[in-house]
Coordinates of C-alpha atoms in Angstrom, one line a residue:
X33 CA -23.4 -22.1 -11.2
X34 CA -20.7 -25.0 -11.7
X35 CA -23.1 -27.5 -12.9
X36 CA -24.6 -24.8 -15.7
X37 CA -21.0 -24.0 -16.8
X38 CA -20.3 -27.9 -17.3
X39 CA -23.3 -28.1 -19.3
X40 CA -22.8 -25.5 -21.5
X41 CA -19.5 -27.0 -21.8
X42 CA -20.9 -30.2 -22.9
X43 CA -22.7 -28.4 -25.2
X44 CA -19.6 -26.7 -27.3
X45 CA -19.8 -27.7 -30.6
X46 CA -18.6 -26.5 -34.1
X47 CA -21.5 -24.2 -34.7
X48 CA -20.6 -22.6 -31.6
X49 CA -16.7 -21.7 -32.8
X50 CA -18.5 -20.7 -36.1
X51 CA -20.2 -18.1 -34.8
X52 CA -18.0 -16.8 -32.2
X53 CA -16.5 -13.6 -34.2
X54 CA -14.6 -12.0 -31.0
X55 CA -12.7 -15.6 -30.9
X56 CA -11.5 -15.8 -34.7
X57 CA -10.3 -12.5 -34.8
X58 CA -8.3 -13.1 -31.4
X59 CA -7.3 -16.2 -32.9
X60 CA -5.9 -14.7 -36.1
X61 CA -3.9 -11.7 -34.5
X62 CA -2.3 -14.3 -32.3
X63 CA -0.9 -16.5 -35.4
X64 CA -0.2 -13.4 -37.3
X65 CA 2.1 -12.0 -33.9
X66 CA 3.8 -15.8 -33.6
X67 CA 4.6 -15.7 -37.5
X68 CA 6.1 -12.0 -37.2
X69 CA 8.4 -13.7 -34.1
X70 CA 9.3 -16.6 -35.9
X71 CA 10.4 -14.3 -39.1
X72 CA 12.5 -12.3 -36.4
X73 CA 14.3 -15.2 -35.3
X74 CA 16.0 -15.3 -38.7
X75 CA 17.2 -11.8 -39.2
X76 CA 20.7 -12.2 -38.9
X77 CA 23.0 -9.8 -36.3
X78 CA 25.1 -7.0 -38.2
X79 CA 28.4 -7.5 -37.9
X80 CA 28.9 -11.4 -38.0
X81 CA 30.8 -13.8 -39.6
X82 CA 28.0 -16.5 -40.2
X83 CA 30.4 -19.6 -41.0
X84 CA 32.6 -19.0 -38.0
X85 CA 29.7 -18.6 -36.1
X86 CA 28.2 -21.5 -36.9
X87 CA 31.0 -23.2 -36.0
X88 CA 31.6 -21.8 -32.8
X89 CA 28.0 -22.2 -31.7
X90 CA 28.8 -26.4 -33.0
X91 CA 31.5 -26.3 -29.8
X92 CA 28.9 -25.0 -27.2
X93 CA 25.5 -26.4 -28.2
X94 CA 25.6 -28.5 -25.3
X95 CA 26.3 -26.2 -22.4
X96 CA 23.6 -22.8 -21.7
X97 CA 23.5 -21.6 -24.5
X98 CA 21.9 -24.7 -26.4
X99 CA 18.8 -23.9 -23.6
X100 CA 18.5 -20.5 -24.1
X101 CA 18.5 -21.5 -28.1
X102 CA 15.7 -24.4 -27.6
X103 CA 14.0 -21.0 -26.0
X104 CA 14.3 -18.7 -28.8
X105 CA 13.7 -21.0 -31.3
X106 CA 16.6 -21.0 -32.8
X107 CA 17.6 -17.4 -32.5
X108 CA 20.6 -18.2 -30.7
X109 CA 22.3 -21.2 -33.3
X110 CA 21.7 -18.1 -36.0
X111 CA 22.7 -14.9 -33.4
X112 CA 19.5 -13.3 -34.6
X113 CA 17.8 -10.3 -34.0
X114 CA 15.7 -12.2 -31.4
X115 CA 18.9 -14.2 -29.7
X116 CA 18.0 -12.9 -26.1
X117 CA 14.0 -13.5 -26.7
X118 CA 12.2 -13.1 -23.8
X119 CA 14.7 -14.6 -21.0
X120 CA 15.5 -11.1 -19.3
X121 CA 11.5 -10.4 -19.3
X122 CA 10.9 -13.9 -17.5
X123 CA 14.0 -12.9 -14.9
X124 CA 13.3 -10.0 -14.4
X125 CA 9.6 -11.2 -13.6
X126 CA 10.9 -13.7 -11.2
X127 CA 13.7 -11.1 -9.7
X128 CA 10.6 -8.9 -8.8
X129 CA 8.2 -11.6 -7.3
X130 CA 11.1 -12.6 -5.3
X131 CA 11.8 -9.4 -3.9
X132 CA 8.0 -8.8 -3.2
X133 CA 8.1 -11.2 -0.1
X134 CA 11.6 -8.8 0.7
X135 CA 10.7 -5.6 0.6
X136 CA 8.0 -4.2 2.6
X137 CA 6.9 -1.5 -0.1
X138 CA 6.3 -4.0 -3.0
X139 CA 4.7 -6.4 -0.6
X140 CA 2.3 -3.1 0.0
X141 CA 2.0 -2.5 -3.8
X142 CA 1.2 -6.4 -4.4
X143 CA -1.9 -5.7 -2.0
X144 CA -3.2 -2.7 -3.1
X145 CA -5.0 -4.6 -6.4
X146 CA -4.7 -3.5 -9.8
X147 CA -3.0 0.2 -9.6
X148 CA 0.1 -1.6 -7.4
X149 CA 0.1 -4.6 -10.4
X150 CA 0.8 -1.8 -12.9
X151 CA 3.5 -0.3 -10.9
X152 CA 5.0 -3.7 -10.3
X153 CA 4.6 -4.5 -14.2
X154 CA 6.5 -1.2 -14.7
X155 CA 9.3 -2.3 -12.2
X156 CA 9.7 -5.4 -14.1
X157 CA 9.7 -3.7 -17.2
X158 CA 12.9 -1.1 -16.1
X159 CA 14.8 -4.5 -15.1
X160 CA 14.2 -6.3 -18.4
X161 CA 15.9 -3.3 -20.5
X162 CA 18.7 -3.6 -17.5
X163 CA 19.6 -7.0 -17.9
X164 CA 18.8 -7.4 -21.4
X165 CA 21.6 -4.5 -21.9
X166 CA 23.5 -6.4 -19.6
X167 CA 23.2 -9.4 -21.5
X168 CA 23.9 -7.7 -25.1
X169 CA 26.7 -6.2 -23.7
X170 CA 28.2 -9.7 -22.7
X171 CA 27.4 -11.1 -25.9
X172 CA 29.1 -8.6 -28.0
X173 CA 32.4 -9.1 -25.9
X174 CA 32.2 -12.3 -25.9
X175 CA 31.8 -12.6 -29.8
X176 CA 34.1 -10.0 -30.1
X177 CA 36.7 -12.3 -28.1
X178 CA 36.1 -14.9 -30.6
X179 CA 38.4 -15.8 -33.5
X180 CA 36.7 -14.3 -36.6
X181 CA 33.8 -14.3 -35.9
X182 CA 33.0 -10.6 -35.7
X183 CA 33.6 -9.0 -39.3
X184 CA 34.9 -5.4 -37.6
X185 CA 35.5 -5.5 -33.8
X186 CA 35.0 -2.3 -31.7
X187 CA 32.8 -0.1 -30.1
X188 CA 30.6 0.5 -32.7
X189 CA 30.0 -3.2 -32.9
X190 CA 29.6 -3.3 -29.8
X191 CA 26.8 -0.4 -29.9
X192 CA 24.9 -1.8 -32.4
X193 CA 24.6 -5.3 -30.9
X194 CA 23.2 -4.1 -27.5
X195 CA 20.9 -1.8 -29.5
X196 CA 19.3 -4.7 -31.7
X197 CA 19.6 -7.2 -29.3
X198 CA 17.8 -5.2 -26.5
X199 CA 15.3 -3.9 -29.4
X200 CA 14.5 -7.4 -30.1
X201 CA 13.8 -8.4 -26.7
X202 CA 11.4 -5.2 -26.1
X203 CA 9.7 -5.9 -29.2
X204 CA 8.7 -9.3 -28.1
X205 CA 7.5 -8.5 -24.3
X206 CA 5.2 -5.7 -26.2
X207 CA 4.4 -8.5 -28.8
X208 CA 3.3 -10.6 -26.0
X209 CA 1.5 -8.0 -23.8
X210 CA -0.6 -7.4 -27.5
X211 CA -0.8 -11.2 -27.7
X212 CA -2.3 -11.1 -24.1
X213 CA -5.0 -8.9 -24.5
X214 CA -5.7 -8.5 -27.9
X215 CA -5.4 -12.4 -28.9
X216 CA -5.8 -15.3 -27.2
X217 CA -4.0 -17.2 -24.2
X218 CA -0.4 -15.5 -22.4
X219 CA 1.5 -14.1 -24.8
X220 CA 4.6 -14.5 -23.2
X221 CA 4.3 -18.1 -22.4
X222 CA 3.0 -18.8 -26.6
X223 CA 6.1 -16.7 -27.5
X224 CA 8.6 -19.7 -25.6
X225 CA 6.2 -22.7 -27.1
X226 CA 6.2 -21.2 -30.5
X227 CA 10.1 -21.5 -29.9
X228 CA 10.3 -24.7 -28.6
X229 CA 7.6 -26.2 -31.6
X230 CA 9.6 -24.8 -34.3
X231 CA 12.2 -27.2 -33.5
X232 CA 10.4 -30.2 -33.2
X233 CA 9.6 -31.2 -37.0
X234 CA 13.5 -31.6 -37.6
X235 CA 14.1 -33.4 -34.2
X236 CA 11.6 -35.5 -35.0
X237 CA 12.9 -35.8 -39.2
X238 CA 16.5 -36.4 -37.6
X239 CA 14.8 -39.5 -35.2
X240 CA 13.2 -40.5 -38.8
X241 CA 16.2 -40.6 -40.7
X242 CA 18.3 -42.6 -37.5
X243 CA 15.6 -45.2 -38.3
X244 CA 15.7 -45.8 -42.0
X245 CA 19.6 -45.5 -41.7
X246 CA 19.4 -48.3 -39.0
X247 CA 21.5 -46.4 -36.2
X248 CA 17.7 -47.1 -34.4
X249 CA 15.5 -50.0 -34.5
X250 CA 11.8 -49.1 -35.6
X251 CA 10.9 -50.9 -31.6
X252 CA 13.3 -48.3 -30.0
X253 CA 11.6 -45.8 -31.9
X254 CA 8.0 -46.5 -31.2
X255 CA 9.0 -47.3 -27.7
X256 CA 10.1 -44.1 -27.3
X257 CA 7.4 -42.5 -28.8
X258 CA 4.9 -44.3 -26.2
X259 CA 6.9 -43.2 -22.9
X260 CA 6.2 -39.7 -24.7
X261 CA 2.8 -39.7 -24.5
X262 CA 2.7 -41.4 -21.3
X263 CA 4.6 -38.4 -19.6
X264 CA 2.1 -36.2 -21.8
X265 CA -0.6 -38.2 -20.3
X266 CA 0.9 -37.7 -16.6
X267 CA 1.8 -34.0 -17.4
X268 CA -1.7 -33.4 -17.8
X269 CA -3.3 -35.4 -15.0
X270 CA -1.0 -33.5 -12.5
X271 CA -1.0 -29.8 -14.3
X272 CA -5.1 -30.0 -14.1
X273 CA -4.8 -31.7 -10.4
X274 CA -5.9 -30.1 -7.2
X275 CA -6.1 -30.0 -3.6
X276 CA -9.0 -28.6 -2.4
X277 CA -9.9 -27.2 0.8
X278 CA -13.6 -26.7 2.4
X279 CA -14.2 -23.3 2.6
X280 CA -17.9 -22.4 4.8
X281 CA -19.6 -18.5 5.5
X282 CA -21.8 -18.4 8.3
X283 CA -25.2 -17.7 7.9
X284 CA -25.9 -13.8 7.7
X285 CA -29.2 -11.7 8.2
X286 CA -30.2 -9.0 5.8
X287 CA -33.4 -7.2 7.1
X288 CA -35.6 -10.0 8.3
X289 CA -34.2 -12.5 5.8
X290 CA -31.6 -15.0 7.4
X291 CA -29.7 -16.3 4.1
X292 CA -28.2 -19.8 4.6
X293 CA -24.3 -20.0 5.0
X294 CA -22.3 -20.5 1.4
X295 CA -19.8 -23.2 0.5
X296 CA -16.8 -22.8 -1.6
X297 CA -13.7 -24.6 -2.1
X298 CA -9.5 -23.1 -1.8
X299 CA -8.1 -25.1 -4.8
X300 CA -4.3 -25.8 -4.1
X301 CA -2.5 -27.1 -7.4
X302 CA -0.3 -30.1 -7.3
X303 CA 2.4 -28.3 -9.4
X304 CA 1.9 -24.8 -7.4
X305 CA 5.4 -23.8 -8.8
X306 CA 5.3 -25.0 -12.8
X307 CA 8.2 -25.1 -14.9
X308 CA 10.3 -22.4 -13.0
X309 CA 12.2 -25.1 -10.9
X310 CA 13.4 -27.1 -14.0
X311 CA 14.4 -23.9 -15.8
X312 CA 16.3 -22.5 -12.6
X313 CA 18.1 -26.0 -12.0
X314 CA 18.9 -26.5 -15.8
X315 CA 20.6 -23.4 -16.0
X316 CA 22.6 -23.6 -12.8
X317 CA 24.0 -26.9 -14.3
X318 CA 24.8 -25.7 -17.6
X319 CA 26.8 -23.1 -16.6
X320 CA 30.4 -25.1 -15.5
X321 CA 30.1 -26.7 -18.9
X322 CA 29.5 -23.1 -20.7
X323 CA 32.2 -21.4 -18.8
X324 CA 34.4 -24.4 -19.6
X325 CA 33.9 -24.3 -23.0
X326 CA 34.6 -20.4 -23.7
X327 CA 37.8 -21.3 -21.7
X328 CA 41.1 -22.8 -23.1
X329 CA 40.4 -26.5 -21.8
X330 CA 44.3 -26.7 -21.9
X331 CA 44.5 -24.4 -19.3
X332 CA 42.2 -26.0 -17.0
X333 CA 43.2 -27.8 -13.7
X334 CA 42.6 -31.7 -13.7
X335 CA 40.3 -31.6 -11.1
X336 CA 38.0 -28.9 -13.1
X337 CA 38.2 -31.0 -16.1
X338 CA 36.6 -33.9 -13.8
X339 CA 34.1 -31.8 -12.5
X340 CA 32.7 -30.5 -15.8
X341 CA 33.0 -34.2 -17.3
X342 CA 30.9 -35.5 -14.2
X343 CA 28.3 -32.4 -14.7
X344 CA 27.8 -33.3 -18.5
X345 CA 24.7 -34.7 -19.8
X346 CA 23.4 -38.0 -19.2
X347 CA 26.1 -38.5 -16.2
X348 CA 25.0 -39.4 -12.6
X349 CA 25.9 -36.9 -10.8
X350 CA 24.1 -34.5 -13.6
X351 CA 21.4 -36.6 -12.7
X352 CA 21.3 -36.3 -9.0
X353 CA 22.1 -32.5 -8.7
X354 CA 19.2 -32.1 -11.1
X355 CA 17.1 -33.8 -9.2
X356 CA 17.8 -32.3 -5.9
X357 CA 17.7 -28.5 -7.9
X358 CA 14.4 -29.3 -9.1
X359 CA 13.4 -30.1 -5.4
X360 CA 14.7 -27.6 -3.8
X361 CA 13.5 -24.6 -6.4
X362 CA 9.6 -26.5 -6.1
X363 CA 9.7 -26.2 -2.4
X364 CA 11.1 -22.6 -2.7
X365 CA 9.2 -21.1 -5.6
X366 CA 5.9 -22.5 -3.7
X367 CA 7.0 -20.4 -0.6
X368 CA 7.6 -17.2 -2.5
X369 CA 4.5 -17.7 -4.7
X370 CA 1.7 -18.7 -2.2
X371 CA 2.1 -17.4 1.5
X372 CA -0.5 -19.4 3.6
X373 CA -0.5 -16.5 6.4
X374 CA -1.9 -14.1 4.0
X375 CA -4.8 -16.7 2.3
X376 CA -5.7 -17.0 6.4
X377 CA -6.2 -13.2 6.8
X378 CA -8.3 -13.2 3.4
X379 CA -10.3 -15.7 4.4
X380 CA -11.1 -14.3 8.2
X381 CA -11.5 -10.9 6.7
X382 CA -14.4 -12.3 4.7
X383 CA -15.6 -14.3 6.9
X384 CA -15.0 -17.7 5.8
X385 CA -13.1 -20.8 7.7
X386 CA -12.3 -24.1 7.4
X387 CA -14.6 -26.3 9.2
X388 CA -12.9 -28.1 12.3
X389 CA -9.9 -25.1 11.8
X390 CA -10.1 -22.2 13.5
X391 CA -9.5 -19.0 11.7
X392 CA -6.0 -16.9 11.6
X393 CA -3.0 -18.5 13.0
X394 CA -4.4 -22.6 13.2
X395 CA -5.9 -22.3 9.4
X396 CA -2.5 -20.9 8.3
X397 CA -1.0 -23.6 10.2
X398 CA -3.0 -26.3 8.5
X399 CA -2.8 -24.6 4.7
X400 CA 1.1 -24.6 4.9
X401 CA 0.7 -28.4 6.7
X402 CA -1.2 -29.3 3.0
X403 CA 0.4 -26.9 1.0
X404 CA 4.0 -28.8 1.7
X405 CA 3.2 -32.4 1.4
X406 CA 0.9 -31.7 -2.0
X407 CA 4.4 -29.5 -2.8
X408 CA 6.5 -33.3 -1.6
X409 CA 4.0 -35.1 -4.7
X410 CA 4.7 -31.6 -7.1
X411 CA 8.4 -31.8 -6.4
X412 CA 8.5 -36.0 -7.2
X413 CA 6.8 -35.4 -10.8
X414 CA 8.9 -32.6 -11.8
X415 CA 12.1 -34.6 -11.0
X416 CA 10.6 -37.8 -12.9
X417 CA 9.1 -36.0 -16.3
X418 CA 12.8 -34.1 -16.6
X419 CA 15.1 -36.6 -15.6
X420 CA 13.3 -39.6 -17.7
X421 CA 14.2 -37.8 -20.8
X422 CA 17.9 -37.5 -19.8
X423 CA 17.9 -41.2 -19.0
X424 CA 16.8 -42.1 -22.4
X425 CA 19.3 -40.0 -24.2
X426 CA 22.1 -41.5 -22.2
X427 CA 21.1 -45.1 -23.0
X428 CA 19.7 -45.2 -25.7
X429 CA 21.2 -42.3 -27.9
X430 CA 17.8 -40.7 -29.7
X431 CA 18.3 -36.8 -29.8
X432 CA 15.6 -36.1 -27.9
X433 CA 15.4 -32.0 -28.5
X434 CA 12.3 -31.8 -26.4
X435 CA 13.4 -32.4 -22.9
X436 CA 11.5 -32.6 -19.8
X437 CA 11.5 -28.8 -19.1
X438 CA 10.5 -27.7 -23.0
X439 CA 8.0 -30.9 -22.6
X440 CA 6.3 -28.6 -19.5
X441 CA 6.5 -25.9 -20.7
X442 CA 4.5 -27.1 -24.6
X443 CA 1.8 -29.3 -22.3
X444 CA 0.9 -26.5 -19.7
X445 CA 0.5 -23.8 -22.5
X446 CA -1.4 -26.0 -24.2
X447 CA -3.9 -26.5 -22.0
X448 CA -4.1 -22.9 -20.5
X449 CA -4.6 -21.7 -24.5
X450 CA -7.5 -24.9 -25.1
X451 CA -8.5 -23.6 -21.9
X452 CA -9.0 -19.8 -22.7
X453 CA -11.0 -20.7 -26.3
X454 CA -12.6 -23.1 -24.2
X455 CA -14.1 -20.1 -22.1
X456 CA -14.2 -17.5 -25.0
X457 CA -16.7 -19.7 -26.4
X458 CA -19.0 -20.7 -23.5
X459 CA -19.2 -16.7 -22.8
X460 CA -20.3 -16.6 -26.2
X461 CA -23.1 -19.3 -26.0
X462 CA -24.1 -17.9 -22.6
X463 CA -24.7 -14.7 -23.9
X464 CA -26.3 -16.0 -27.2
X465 CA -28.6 -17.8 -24.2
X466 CA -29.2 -14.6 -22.2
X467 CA -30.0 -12.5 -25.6
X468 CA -32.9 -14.9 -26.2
X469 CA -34.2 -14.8 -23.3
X470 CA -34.8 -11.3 -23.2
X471 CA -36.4 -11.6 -26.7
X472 CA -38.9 -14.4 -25.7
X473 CA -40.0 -12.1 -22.3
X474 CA -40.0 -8.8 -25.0
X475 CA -42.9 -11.1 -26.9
X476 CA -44.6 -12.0 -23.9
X477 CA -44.6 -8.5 -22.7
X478 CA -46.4 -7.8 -25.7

């Protein structure tokens, strides 16, 4: 079955594309939902003054709220309609998978197949709308609290900011559920690349004009430019890497026929825990340097004017709690996402084992004994593609928008898209294939 879907792989073409109907159309509604989210993201807030906004936003771009912009696309920088995007969806995603290995009744729900998904999707639903109000309702204070930069302060102000702001956020998780199953690839995950791709033309025109200025040599440039695509290069080799275990069946009788034993393989990926430890770690760091800069840096002790110098960008001891963030969250996203007990039980319930393992407790045993030191490998690249890119900023002084964790995030959505058409069309061609068959033994019946 493998070797048949590589060669109809092989066998993809233009023709193919052409003809695949289903595909275009999924393709179309996609762009068509990305371009209605990117209008969104500049529909001003009600309420605002713009130029003291601007300004404000100037003071703070390097703290949180320049990575939550980079993940709106922009929404943030212009307090759009879209400024929250779809940040309380993804934490209230990962605030329910977390509490699935907690609580016994979700853990019971995860197992009972696709009714208890629905129920979970519903549960992560209720706590998007609570901390996307939770979030509004910050945000209007907080703009509220600064100088000018609300037109007319007061509750009603404050109202109509968690209203639109919620609003916008709801809009886009049902724009991406549509995107989902009515287009083509997650529609969450193409909502946060269409965001972070938006911004790269002017990163990369700002780079541009550095060069012809002469603040950067054309070398540094291009240099800089082929580290890129190396890290592309390695994102890709690990994202698409796996560890994969033997799986055997025993042989089994049916009537008087004894049916030889199947093969199969487990595949364990080399990055089981994505981008979620660089997003995790980048906004626990973030947040000194936020909270320092809505405060009166006047008022501050010495010692926490030291500690948010130390945490700032392109500092070493940024650096090194980054890097041990990133490590921890790998090993402890891994641990929540994939419990090696469980795969065991699945695998003795069916009847399959690993040869030289025995089934239940010993094949657990030797999945978590893999699982961590592929997870040792995982946790190594993610600290190397996101702190390379801080490294470069700090000596060498390109604005380099597209950090390690938007970098992630761009490649793996990539290929999970590339590889969705990719499928989309060899369904098509296999059923083309399967259509004239039945034709050919219709004449021959005749």
């Amino acid at each position: 079955m493998a070797s048949a879907a590589e060669q109809l792989a092989s066998n993809l073409n233009f023709s193919t594309f052409a003809k695949a109907e289903d595909l275009k159309k999924r393709l179309w509604f996609t762009l068509a939902a990305l371009l209605v989210y990117r209008l969104g993201t500049h529909i001003p807030l009600p309420g605002l003054n713009p130029e003291a906004y601007a300004q404000a936003f100037r003071g703070q771009a390097g703290g949180i709220l320049g990575l939550f912009n980079m993940f709106s696309g922009g929404a943030v920088q212009r307090m759009a309609i879209f400024a929250l995007g779809i940040m309380p969806y993804i934490s209230a995603s990962i605030i329910v998978q977390l509490m699935t290995s907690v609580v016994p009744a979700l853990e019971n729900l995860k197992k009972e197949g696709e009714q208890g998904r629905k129920i979970i999707n519903q549960y992560t639903r209720y706590g998007t709308v609570l901390l996307g109000a939770l979030q509004a309702y910050g945000i209007s204070v907080g703009l509220e609290s600064g100088n000018g930069l609300v037109v007319d302060p007061g509750i009603f102000f404050r109202v109509s900011t968690v209203v639109t702001l919620l609003g916008g956020t709801m809009f886009l998780m049902w724009l991406g559920e549509q995107i989902t199953s009515r287009g083509i690839g997650n529609g969450i995950s193409l909502i946060i690349f269409a965001g972070i791709a938006a911004g790269l033309p002017q990163a990369l025109a700002g780079t541009l004009e550095l060069g012809r200025t002469g603040a950067l040599s054309t070398t540094l440039i291009l240099a800089v430019i082929l580290v890129a695509i190396g890290v592309i290069a390695i994102i890709v080799f690990v994202e698409r890497a796996q560890r994969r275990l033997l799986i055997q069946y025993p042989k089994r009788q049916v009537g008087n026929r004894m049916f030889q034993g199947d093969t199969s393989h487990l595949p364990l990926k080399l990055n089981t825990s994505g981008v979620i430890p660089a997003i995790f770690a980048s906004s626990l760091l973030l947040l000194p340097a936020t909270l320092a800069g809505f405060a009166n840096t006047s008022s501050l002790p010495a010692w926490a004017t030291s500690i948010v110098a130390a945490l700032g960008h392109g500092q070493p001891l940024y650096m090194l709690f980054y890097g041990m963030l990133i490590a921890f969250f790998a090993f402890f996203y891994t641990a929540i996402v994939f419990n090696p007990k469980d795969t065991a039980d699945n695998l003795k319930k069916h009847g399959g084992f690993i040869p030289g393992i025995r089934p239940g407790e010993r094949t657990a045993e030797y999945i978590d004994y893999v699982l961590t030191r592929i997870t040792v490998i995982g946790a190594i690249y993610l600290v190397f593609v996101c702190i390379l890119p801080e490294i470069l900023v700090s000596q060498t002084g390109i604005p380099l928008s597209l950090g390690g964790t938007s970098l992630l995030i761009v490649v793996s959505v990539t290929l999970d898209t590339v590889a969705q058409i990719q499928g989309h069309l060899i369904a098509q061609q296999y059923e083309g294939l399967i259509k004239k068959s039945k034709l050919r033994g219709g004449k021959r019946g005749r």
